[in-house]
mmCIF file of C-alpha atoms and ligand atoms in Angstrom:
data_model
loop_
_atom_site.group_PDB
_atom_site.id
_atom_site.type_symbol
_atom_site.label_atom_id
_atom_site.label_comp_id
_atom_site.label_asym_id
_atom_site.label_seq_id
_atom_site.Cartn_x
_atom_site.Cartn_y
_atom_site.Cartn_z
ATOM 1 C CA UNK A 149 0.003 -0.003 0.001
ATOM 2 C CA UNK A 150 1.658 3.175 -1.137
ATOM 3 C CA UNK A 151 2.161 5.825 1.525
ATOM 4 C CA UNK A 152 0.958 9.291 0.641
ATOM 5 C CA UNK A 153 3.454 10.804 -1.785
ATOM 6 C CA UNK A 154 4.187 13.426 0.823
ATOM 7 C CA UNK A 155 5.335 10.773 3.243
ATOM 8 C CA UNK A 156 7.460 9.030 0.641
ATOM 9 C CA UNK A 157 8.998 12.385 -0.241
ATOM 10 C CA UNK A 158 9.567 13.100 3.441
ATOM 11 C CA UNK A 159 11.211 9.723 3.839
ATOM 12 C CA UNK A 160 13.619 10.378 0.985
ATOM 13 C CA UNK A 161 14.309 13.916 2.114
ATOM 14 C CA UNK A 162 14.863 12.601 5.605
ATOM 15 C CA UNK A 163 17.199 9.772 4.684
ATOM 16 C CA UNK A 164 20.276 11.978 4.507
ATOM 17 C CA UNK A 165 23.268 10.306 2.843
ATOM 18 C CA UNK A 166 25.446 10.527 5.932
ATOM 19 C CA UNK A 167 22.875 8.694 8.005
ATOM 20 C CA UNK A 168 22.953 5.911 5.491
ATOM 21 C CA UNK A 169 26.689 5.723 5.083
ATOM 22 C CA UNK A 170 27.815 6.130 8.705
ATOM 23 C CA UNK A 171 29.155 2.664 9.515
ATOM 24 C CA UNK A 172 26.466 0.903 7.572
ATOM 25 C CA UNK A 173 26.741 -1.909 5.099
ATOM 26 C CA UNK A 174 23.565 -0.958 3.274
ATOM 27 C CA UNK A 175 23.134 -2.996 0.156
ATOM 28 C CA UNK A 176 26.009 -5.321 1.008
ATOM 29 C CA UNK A 177 24.838 -8.883 1.533
ATOM 30 C CA UNK A 178 26.446 -11.668 3.478
ATOM 31 C CA UNK A 179 25.531 -15.339 3.792
ATOM 32 C CA UNK A 180 22.810 -15.860 6.406
ATOM 33 C CA UNK A 181 23.771 -17.967 9.422
ATOM 34 C CA UNK A 182 23.611 -21.633 8.513
ATOM 35 C CA UNK A 183 24.139 -20.992 4.808
ATOM 36 C CA UNK A 184 20.870 -21.637 3.064
ATOM 37 C CA UNK A 185 20.001 -21.572 -0.609
ATOM 38 C CA UNK A 186 19.380 -18.623 -2.946
ATOM 39 C CA UNK A 187 17.678 -15.698 -1.346
ATOM 40 C CA UNK A 188 19.047 -16.646 2.065
ATOM 41 C CA UNK A 189 21.629 -13.888 1.969
ATOM 42 C CA UNK A 190 21.504 -11.404 4.821
ATOM 43 C CA UNK A 191 21.463 -7.707 4.142
ATOM 44 C CA UNK A 192 20.859 -4.585 6.158
ATOM 45 C CA UNK A 193 23.044 -2.106 7.916
ATOM 46 C CA UNK A 194 25.105 -1.660 11.033
ATOM 47 C CA UNK A 195 22.044 -1.408 13.313
ATOM 48 C CA UNK A 196 19.480 -3.501 11.440
ATOM 49 C CA UNK A 197 20.194 -7.102 10.383
ATOM 50 C CA UNK A 198 17.780 -8.549 7.821
ATOM 51 C CA UNK A 199 17.690 -12.315 7.349
ATOM 52 C CA UNK A 200 15.467 -12.907 4.294
ATOM 53 C CA UNK A 201 14.097 -16.299 3.337
ATOM 54 C CA UNK A 202 12.903 -15.938 -0.241
ATOM 55 C CA UNK A 203 11.424 -19.442 -0.232
ATOM 56 C CA UNK A 204 8.886 -18.538 2.447
ATOM 57 C CA UNK A 205 8.642 -14.830 1.550
ATOM 58 C CA UNK A 206 9.386 -14.001 5.164
ATOM 59 C CA UNK A 207 12.307 -11.903 6.450
ATOM 60 C CA UNK A 208 13.492 -11.574 10.033
ATOM 61 C CA UNK A 209 14.516 -7.978 10.837
ATOM 62 C CA UNK A 210 16.679 -7.701 13.936
ATOM 63 C CA UNK A 211 17.314 -4.454 15.805
ATOM 64 C CA UNK A 212 21.040 -4.433 16.581
ATOM 65 C CA UNK A 213 21.855 -1.197 18.422
ATOM 66 C CA UNK A 214 23.423 -2.328 21.692
ATOM 67 C CA UNK A 215 23.037 -2.162 24.578
ATOM 68 C CA UNK A 216 19.275 -1.512 24.513
ATOM 69 C CA UNK A 217 18.214 -0.762 20.910
ATOM 70 C CA UNK A 218 17.567 2.849 21.887
ATOM 71 C CA UNK A 219 15.966 4.499 18.875
ATOM 72 C CA UNK A 220 18.805 6.696 17.674
ATOM 73 C CA UNK A 221 18.359 8.789 14.522
ATOM 74 C CA UNK A 222 20.510 6.292 12.663
ATOM 75 C CA UNK A 223 18.515 3.277 13.860
ATOM 76 C CA UNK A 224 15.225 4.975 12.926
ATOM 77 C CA UNK A 225 16.606 5.774 9.482
ATOM 78 C CA UNK A 226 18.001 2.305 8.903
ATOM 79 C CA UNK A 227 14.739 0.637 10.002
ATOM 80 C CA UNK A 228 12.778 2.735 7.475
ATOM 81 C CA UNK A 229 15.243 1.918 4.700
ATOM 82 C CA UNK A 230 15.289 -1.816 5.467
ATOM 83 C CA UNK A 231 11.485 -1.970 5.610
ATOM 84 C CA UNK A 232 11.168 -0.018 2.360
ATOM 85 C CA UNK A 233 13.636 -2.377 0.670
ATOM 86 C CA UNK A 234 11.539 -5.406 1.718
ATOM 87 C CA UNK A 235 8.281 -3.718 0.697
ATOM 88 C CA UNK A 236 9.715 -3.000 -2.739
ATOM 89 C CA UNK A 237 10.873 -6.594 -3.179
ATOM 90 C CA UNK A 238 7.732 -8.509 -4.128
ATOM 91 C CA UNK A 239 9.462 -11.724 -3.004
ATOM 92 C CA UNK A 240 8.561 -10.770 0.566
ATOM 93 C CA UNK A 241 5.109 -10.818 2.135
ATOM 94 C CA UNK A 242 5.974 -10.734 5.828
ATOM 95 C CA UNK A 243 8.570 -9.443 8.310
ATOM 96 C CA UNK A 244 9.256 -10.642 11.830
ATOM 97 C CA UNK A 245 10.620 -7.769 13.907
ATOM 98 C CA UNK A 246 12.819 -8.792 16.824
ATOM 99 C CA UNK A 247 15.870 -7.810 18.843
ATOM 100 C CA UNK A 248 19.475 -8.904 18.546
ATOM 101 C CA UNK A 249 20.208 -7.383 21.992
ATOM 102 C CA UNK A 250 19.776 -9.563 25.074
ATOM 103 C CA UNK A 251 16.896 -8.819 27.470
ATOM 104 C CA UNK A 252 15.671 -5.774 25.531
ATOM 105 C CA UNK A 253 13.417 -5.534 22.473
ATOM 106 C CA UNK A 254 13.731 -1.727 22.265
ATOM 107 C CA UNK A 255 14.247 0.864 25.029
ATOM 108 C CA UNK A 256 12.259 3.520 23.163
ATOM 109 C CA UNK A 257 13.466 6.943 22.119
ATOM 110 C CA UNK A 258 17.200 7.431 22.495
ATOM 111 C CA UNK A 259 16.991 10.102 25.184
ATOM 112 C CA UNK A 260 20.411 11.457 24.209
ATOM 113 C CA UNK A 261 18.795 12.526 20.923
ATOM 114 C CA UNK A 262 16.489 14.962 22.733
ATOM 115 C CA UNK A 263 18.374 15.791 25.945
ATOM 116 C CA UNK A 264 20.514 18.894 25.562
ATOM 117 C CA UNK A 265 19.947 18.991 21.802
ATOM 118 C CA UNK A 266 18.906 22.028 19.770
ATOM 119 C CA UNK A 267 15.387 22.436 18.373
ATOM 120 C CA UNK A 268 16.501 21.722 14.804
ATOM 121 C CA UNK A 269 17.926 18.353 15.809
ATOM 122 C CA UNK A 270 14.848 17.500 17.884
ATOM 123 C CA UNK A 271 12.662 18.316 14.866
ATOM 124 C CA UNK A 272 14.734 16.093 12.550
ATOM 125 C CA UNK A 273 14.677 13.329 15.123
ATOM 126 C CA UNK A 274 10.932 13.516 15.616
ATOM 127 C CA UNK A 275 10.269 13.450 11.848
ATOM 128 C CA UNK A 276 12.262 10.214 11.730
ATOM 129 C CA UNK A 277 10.129 8.770 14.546
ATOM 130 C CA UNK A 278 6.936 9.820 12.730
ATOM 131 C CA UNK A 279 8.234 8.233 9.535
ATOM 132 C CA UNK A 280 9.013 4.907 11.175
ATOM 133 C CA UNK A 281 5.554 4.762 12.738
ATOM 134 C CA UNK A 282 3.854 5.608 9.434
ATOM 135 C CA UNK A 283 5.984 3.073 7.577
ATOM 136 C CA UNK A 284 5.245 0.240 9.998
ATOM 137 C CA UNK A 285 1.626 1.126 10.809
ATOM 138 C CA UNK A 286 0.635 1.275 7.119
ATOM 139 C CA UNK A 287 2.979 -1.420 5.820
ATOM 140 C CA UNK A 288 1.659 -3.657 3.032
ATOM 141 C CA UNK A 289 3.653 -6.484 4.626
ATOM 142 C CA UNK A 290 2.483 -8.641 7.494
ATOM 143 C CA UNK A 291 4.545 -7.452 10.482
ATOM 144 C CA UNK A 292 4.848 -9.753 13.489
ATOM 145 C CA UNK A 293 6.664 -8.457 16.594
ATOM 146 C CA UNK A 294 8.687 -11.196 18.295
ATOM 147 C CA UNK A 295 9.203 -9.354 21.592
ATOM 148 C CA UNK A 296 12.216 -10.972 23.225
ATOM 149 C CA UNK A 297 12.930 -8.308 25.817
ATOM 150 C CA UNK A 298 11.789 -5.158 27.594
ATOM 151 C CA UNK A 299 9.533 -3.034 25.407
ATOM 152 C CA UNK A 300 8.803 0.412 26.934
ATOM 153 C CA UNK A 301 7.476 3.582 25.232
ATOM 154 C CA UNK A 302 8.890 3.983 21.717
ATOM 155 C CA UNK A 303 9.650 0.265 21.643
ATOM 156 C CA UNK A 304 6.022 -0.447 22.526
ATOM 157 C CA UNK A 305 4.838 1.795 19.691
ATOM 158 C CA UNK A 306 6.904 -0.173 17.202
ATOM 159 C CA UNK A 307 5.381 -3.404 18.508
ATOM 160 C CA UNK A 308 1.883 -1.866 18.435
ATOM 161 C CA UNK A 309 2.405 -0.848 14.797
ATOM 162 C CA UNK A 310 2.839 -4.502 13.866
ATOM 163 C CA UNK A 311 -0.111 -6.713 13.012
ATOM 164 C CA UNK A 312 0.409 -8.933 16.021
ATOM 165 C CA UNK A 313 2.702 -9.380 18.985
ATOM 166 C CA UNK A 314 4.321 -12.416 20.602
ATOM 167 C CA UNK A 315 5.962 -11.708 23.993
ATOM 168 C CA UNK A 316 8.454 -13.871 25.867
ATOM 169 C CA UNK A 317 7.114 -15.011 29.233
ATOM 170 C CA UNK A 318 9.723 -13.278 31.382
ATOM 171 C CA UNK A 319 8.438 -10.945 34.161
ATOM 172 C CA UNK A 320 11.363 -8.597 33.466
ATOM 173 C CA UNK A 321 10.108 -8.034 29.902
ATOM 174 C CA UNK A 322 7.530 -5.400 30.544
ATOM 175 C CA UNK A 323 5.691 -3.506 27.814
ATOM 176 C CA UNK A 324 3.744 -0.258 27.758
ATOM 177 C CA UNK A 325 3.714 3.475 27.161
ATOM 178 C CA UNK A 326 5.458 4.795 30.294
ATOM 179 C CA UNK A 327 6.031 8.367 29.113
ATOM 180 C CA UNK A 328 4.313 10.012 32.099
ATOM 181 C CA UNK A 329 6.910 8.406 34.396
ATOM 182 C CA UNK A 330 9.531 10.460 32.579
ATOM 183 C CA UNK A 331 7.470 13.634 32.894
ATOM 184 C CA UNK A 332 6.472 13.624 29.240
ATOM 185 C CA UNK A 333 3.387 12.518 27.363
ATOM 186 C CA UNK A 334 2.569 10.340 24.389
ATOM 187 C CA UNK A 335 1.508 12.331 21.316
ATOM 188 C CA UNK A 336 -2.007 11.811 19.947
ATOM 189 C CA UNK A 337 -0.963 9.231 17.339
ATOM 190 C CA UNK A 338 0.627 7.015 19.994
ATOM 191 C CA UNK A 339 -2.526 7.428 22.095
ATOM 192 C CA UNK A 340 -4.665 6.549 19.062
ATOM 193 C CA UNK A 341 -2.596 3.421 18.413
ATOM 194 C CA UNK A 342 -2.970 2.374 22.052
ATOM 195 C CA UNK A 343 -6.739 2.961 22.012
ATOM 196 C CA UNK A 344 -7.037 1.017 18.759
ATOM 197 C CA UNK A 345 -5.306 -1.915 20.459
ATOM 198 C CA UNK A 346 -6.487 -2.107 24.075
ATOM 199 C CA UNK A 347 -9.531 0.183 24.089
ATOM 200 C CA UNK A 348 -10.237 3.629 25.472
ATOM 201 C CA UNK A 349 -10.646 3.000 29.208
ATOM 202 C CA UNK A 350 -7.604 0.674 29.415
ATOM 203 C CA UNK A 351 -5.539 3.218 27.421
ATOM 204 C CA UNK A 352 -6.757 6.159 29.496
ATOM 205 C CA UNK A 353 -5.626 4.446 32.693
ATOM 206 C CA UNK A 354 -2.410 2.913 31.326
ATOM 207 C CA UNK A 355 -1.273 6.170 29.674
ATOM 208 C CA UNK A 356 -1.870 8.288 32.784
ATOM 209 C CA UNK A 357 -0.173 5.748 35.057
ATOM 210 C CA UNK A 358 2.645 5.079 32.597
ATOM 211 C CA UNK A 359 1.921 1.363 33.056
ATOM 212 C CA UNK A 360 4.543 -1.170 32.068
ATOM 213 C CA UNK A 361 2.720 -4.503 31.888
ATOM 214 C CA UNK A 362 4.409 -7.815 32.729
ATOM 215 C CA UNK A 363 3.556 -10.556 30.192
ATOM 216 C CA UNK A 364 0.482 -12.000 31.892
ATOM 217 C CA UNK A 365 -1.120 -8.562 32.310
ATOM 218 C CA UNK A 366 -0.076 -7.494 28.800
ATOM 219 C CA UNK A 367 -1.892 -10.540 27.446
ATOM 220 C CA UNK A 368 -4.921 -9.938 29.622
ATOM 221 C CA UNK A 369 -5.276 -6.286 28.556
ATOM 222 C CA UNK A 370 -4.757 -7.209 24.875
ATOM 223 C CA UNK A 371 -1.433 -5.412 24.423
ATOM 224 C CA UNK A 372 0.102 -8.650 23.142
ATOM 225 C CA UNK A 373 -1.543 -11.584 21.361
ATOM 226 C CA UNK A 374 0.549 -14.435 22.738
ATOM 227 C CA UNK A 375 2.869 -15.009 25.688
ATOM 228 C CA UNK A 376 5.176 -17.999 25.256
ATOM 229 C CA UNK A 377 8.378 -19.370 26.836
ATOM 230 C CA UNK A 378 11.404 -17.310 25.769
ATOM 231 C CA UNK A 379 12.837 -20.094 23.585
ATOM 232 C CA UNK A 380 9.556 -20.332 21.629
ATOM 233 C CA UNK A 381 9.110 -16.654 20.694
ATOM 234 C CA UNK A 382 10.678 -16.882 17.233
ATOM 235 C CA UNK A 383 8.984 -20.183 16.295
ATOM 236 C CA UNK A 384 5.630 -18.872 17.535
ATOM 237 C CA UNK A 385 6.113 -15.680 15.522
ATOM 238 C CA UNK A 386 6.760 -17.825 12.427
ATOM 239 C CA UNK A 387 3.576 -19.843 13.068
ATOM 240 C CA UNK A 388 1.612 -16.638 13.524
ATOM 241 C CA UNK A 389 3.108 -15.309 10.298
ATOM 242 C CA UNK A 390 1.964 -18.441 8.433
ATOM 243 C CA UNK A 391 -1.593 -17.855 9.744
ATOM 244 C CA UNK A 392 -1.608 -14.309 8.345
ATOM 245 C CA UNK A 393 0.025 -15.271 5.044
ATOM 246 C CA UNK A 394 -2.692 -17.860 4.439
ATOM 247 C CA UNK A 395 -4.931 -14.879 3.606
ATOM 248 C CA UNK A 396 -4.688 -13.429 0.048
ATOM 249 C CA UNK A 397 -2.457 -10.358 0.291
ATOM 250 C CA UNK A 398 -4.656 -7.897 -1.578
ATOM 251 C CA UNK A 399 -7.769 -8.516 0.521
ATOM 252 C CA UNK A 400 -5.740 -8.392 3.738
ATOM 253 C CA UNK A 401 -3.943 -5.172 2.721
ATOM 254 C CA UNK A 402 -7.217 -3.437 1.768
ATOM 255 C CA UNK A 403 -8.711 -4.474 5.107
ATOM 256 C CA UNK A 404 -5.630 -3.285 7.052
ATOM 257 C CA UNK A 405 -5.845 0.036 5.230
ATOM 258 C CA UNK A 406 -9.558 0.332 6.028
ATOM 259 C CA UNK A 407 -8.778 -0.241 9.713
ATOM 260 C CA UNK A 408 -5.722 2.048 10.006
ATOM 261 C CA UNK A 409 -5.943 4.801 7.379
ATOM 262 C CA UNK A 410 -8.015 7.221 9.499
ATOM 263 C CA UNK A 411 -5.508 7.014 12.361
ATOM 264 C CA UNK A 412 -2.528 7.524 10.082
ATOM 265 C CA UNK A 413 -4.250 10.323 8.126
ATOM 266 C CA UNK A 414 -4.744 12.223 11.384
ATOM 267 C CA UNK A 415 -0.964 12.496 11.693
ATOM 268 C CA UNK A 416 -0.398 13.061 7.970
ATOM 269 C CA UNK A 417 -2.779 16.030 8.052
ATOM 270 C CA UNK A 418 -0.902 17.713 10.876
ATOM 271 C CA UNK A 419 2.624 16.337 10.658
ATOM 272 C CA UNK A 420 4.364 19.719 10.844
ATOM 273 C CA UNK A 421 2.214 20.855 13.754
ATOM 274 C CA UNK A 422 2.976 17.604 15.558
ATOM 275 C CA UNK A 423 6.683 18.179 15.025
ATOM 276 C CA UNK A 424 6.423 21.755 16.289
ATOM 277 C CA UNK A 425 4.457 20.567 19.332
ATOM 278 C CA UNK A 426 7.082 17.937 20.047
ATOM 279 C CA UNK A 427 9.981 20.389 19.752
ATOM 280 C CA UNK A 428 8.385 23.123 21.856
ATOM 281 C CA UNK A 429 7.399 20.554 24.492
ATOM 282 C CA UNK A 430 10.686 18.685 24.866
ATOM 283 C CA UNK A 431 12.794 21.865 24.643
ATOM 284 C CA UNK A 432 11.070 23.383 27.692
ATOM 285 C CA UNK A 433 13.544 23.762 30.592
ATOM 286 C CA UNK A 434 11.280 21.784 32.903
ATOM 287 C CA UNK A 435 11.049 18.865 30.449
ATOM 288 C CA UNK A 436 14.797 18.933 29.762
ATOM 289 C CA UNK A 437 15.435 18.761 33.509
ATOM 290 C CA UNK A 438 13.030 15.878 33.870
ATOM 291 C CA UNK A 439 14.619 13.924 31.004
ATOM 292 C CA UNK A 440 18.155 14.593 32.235
ATOM 293 C CA UNK A 441 17.163 13.403 35.717
ATOM 294 C CA UNK A 442 15.670 10.248 34.216
ATOM 295 C CA UNK A 443 18.800 9.545 32.183
ATOM 296 C CA UNK A 444 20.959 10.113 35.259
ATOM 297 C CA UNK A 445 18.823 7.675 37.225
ATOM 298 C CA UNK A 446 19.239 5.089 34.479
ATOM 299 C CA UNK A 447 23.007 5.548 34.457
ATOM 300 C CA UNK A 448 23.257 5.307 38.254
ATOM 301 C CA UNK A 449 21.207 2.110 38.409
ATOM 302 C CA UNK A 450 24.255 0.046 37.608
ATOM 303 C CA UNK A 451 26.399 1.747 40.204
HETATM 304 C C1 LIG B 526 2.468 17.999 23.497
HETATM 305 C C2 LIG B 526 2.724 17.320 22.222
HETATM 306 C C3 LIG B 526 3.370 15.929 22.374
HETATM 307 C C4 LIG B 526 4.752 15.988 23.010
HETATM 308 C C5 LIG B 526 5.387 14.633 23.080
HETATM 309 C C6 LIG B 526 6.697 14.666 23.784
HETATM 310 C C7 LIG B 526 7.327 13.350 24.041
HETATM 311 C C8 LIG B 526 7.033 12.294 23.008
HETATM 312 C C9 LIG B 526 7.464 10.947 23.457
HETATM 313 C C10 LIG B 526 7.166 9.909 22.424
HETATM 314 C C11 LIG B 526 6.969 8.566 22.965
HETATM 315 C C12 LIG B 526 8.215 7.813 23.299
HETATM 316 C C13 LIG B 526 8.926 8.119 24.427
HETATM 317 C C14 LIG B 526 10.113 7.304 24.767
HETATM 318 O O1 LIG B 526 10.428 6.284 24.187
HETATM 319 S S1 LIG B 526 11.070 7.962 26.051
HETATM 320 C C15 LIG B 526 12.159 6.620 26.488
HETATM 321 C C16 LIG B 526 11.420 5.641 27.341
HETATM 322 N N1 LIG B 526 12.267 4.507 27.647
HETATM 323 C C17 LIG B 526 12.411 4.034 28.917
HETATM 324 O O2 LIG B 526 11.819 4.519 29.865
HETATM 325 C C18 LIG B 526 13.326 2.851 29.071
HETATM 326 C C19 LIG B 526 14.555 3.265 29.858
HETATM 327 N N2 LIG B 526 15.462 2.136 29.978
HETATM 328 C C20 LIG B 526 15.227 1.098 30.837
HETATM 329 O O3 LIG B 526 14.220 1.001 31.511
HETATM 330 C C21 LIG B 526 16.281 0.024 30.855
HETATM 331 O O4 LIG B 526 17.458 0.535 30.234
HETATM 332 C C22 LIG B 526 15.900 -1.259 30.110
HETATM 333 C C23 LIG B 526 14.808 -1.997 30.894
HETATM 334 C C24 LIG B 526 15.417 -0.939 28.718
HETATM 335 C C25 LIG B 526 17.143 -2.162 30.007
HETATM 336 O O5 LIG B 526 17.690 -2.329 31.321
HETATM 337 P P1 LIG B 526 19.165 -2.897 31.450
HETATM 338 O O6 LIG B 526 19.434 -3.008 32.916
HETATM 339 O O7 LIG B 526 19.339 -4.081 30.563
HETATM 340 O O8 LIG B 526 20.099 -1.766 30.827
HETATM 341 P P2 LIG B 526 20.471 -0.372 31.544
HETATM 342 O O9 LIG B 526 19.290 0.258 32.154
HETATM 343 O O10 LIG B 526 21.695 -0.568 32.372
HETATM 344 O O11 LIG B 526 20.857 0.547 30.259
HETATM 345 C C26 LIG B 526 22.067 0.294 29.534
HETATM 346 C C27 LIG B 526 22.550 1.630 29.046
HETATM 347 O O12 LIG B 526 21.559 2.162 28.114
HETATM 348 C C28 LIG B 526 21.140 3.450 28.565
HETATM 349 N N3 LIG B 526 19.735 3.614 28.181
HETATM 350 C C29 LIG B 526 18.710 2.832 28.545
HETATM 351 N N4 LIG B 526 17.546 3.267 27.988
HETATM 352 C C30 LIG B 526 17.892 4.372 27.250
HETATM 353 C C31 LIG B 526 17.132 5.283 26.423
HETATM 354 N N5 LIG B 526 15.804 5.141 26.227
HETATM 355 N N6 LIG B 526 17.800 6.290 25.846
HETATM 356 C C32 LIG B 526 19.144 6.449 26.007
HETATM 357 N N7 LIG B 526 19.928 5.628 26.775
HETATM 358 C C33 LIG B 526 19.288 4.601 27.385
HETATM 359 C C34 LIG B 526 21.364 3.444 30.060
HETATM 360 O O13 LIG B 526 21.455 4.765 30.547
HETATM 361 C C35 LIG B 526 22.673 2.680 30.141
HETATM 362 O O14 LIG B 526 23.669 3.587 29.729
HETATM 363 P P3 LIG B 526 25.153 3.510 30.359
HETATM 364 O O15 LIG B 526 25.681 2.175 29.906
HETATM 365 O O16 LIG B 526 25.870 4.691 29.784
HETATM 366 O O17 LIG B 526 24.964 3.589 31.849
#
């Protein structure tokens, strides 16, 4: 399903050459682990490893930005590029999104991208976050999130943008939109995605409390679709993918678009305003202090 031309243009304008070239191996392929026949060659970049299996039409896309897959500008950019590459290759019908970092699926926004940064950088960063959400939320591919670690805030929104979510049954792997605990708030399109997934009352409570749900509660509230033992997450994601790929693509894509277009259009109609709101909000002294304090607390935790 083609994104609005404006979004495609924004994506290209956004994907600055340096962000693509900095330490990436974009376009270079290497044999996938375990060899494999044609079409089993890995590709991707420094922070995103794509293991395509042309025979099944399914690719595994691994976030590889240690230690916690914090969504840096480069990771956001590389995720968009890798997803676009798979969407443009008609060999592929589905992508399993997972983490290559132990214990963490994705730690959300990289706070160093908005702490102590100038408004122009915050604006560029936020446009990249918008683009990734639009790209995943409206993707023509079947996206299955194989959540093999902690999944707070921005990581949760990536998982929510997928068509379904499989979470490892580890009480440390909590998932949710915890922005209020950092003194910030989720923008309307994150709220809309939450409401579309777990309903209005559950979202209203979880957003205000900044709830991070352990697996059993995440399943119960509908934030994830399956909770399985850690060593069964990938195989379960593959089985779930097979269930979705049993449906003819065109009918499924039209239905997905019918369900999601209004939510995405709401951002597309006011993308610049959303960016300006984000920048003026996070650049406030009080918010900067709150984010710095949160980062400090994170860094001291290991002490
Ligand atoms: C009004 C209009 C609207 C305005 C909207 C404004 C705001 C919009 C916000 C959009 C929504 C998204 C928000 C976010 O995503 S904010 C980030 C939220 N993320 C978190 O709260 C997670 C924080 N991290 C953790 O809880 C743990 O790190 C985690 C459980 C993920 C892993 O724990 P573990 O013990 O394995 O690892 P450490 O905690 O030791 O961390 C290792 C190092 O990584 C650093 N780190 C962790 N998370 C982040 C992060 N999100 N950004 C940057 N850096 C991070 C951590 O400090 C450690 O660093 P050092 O090794 O240097 O100590």
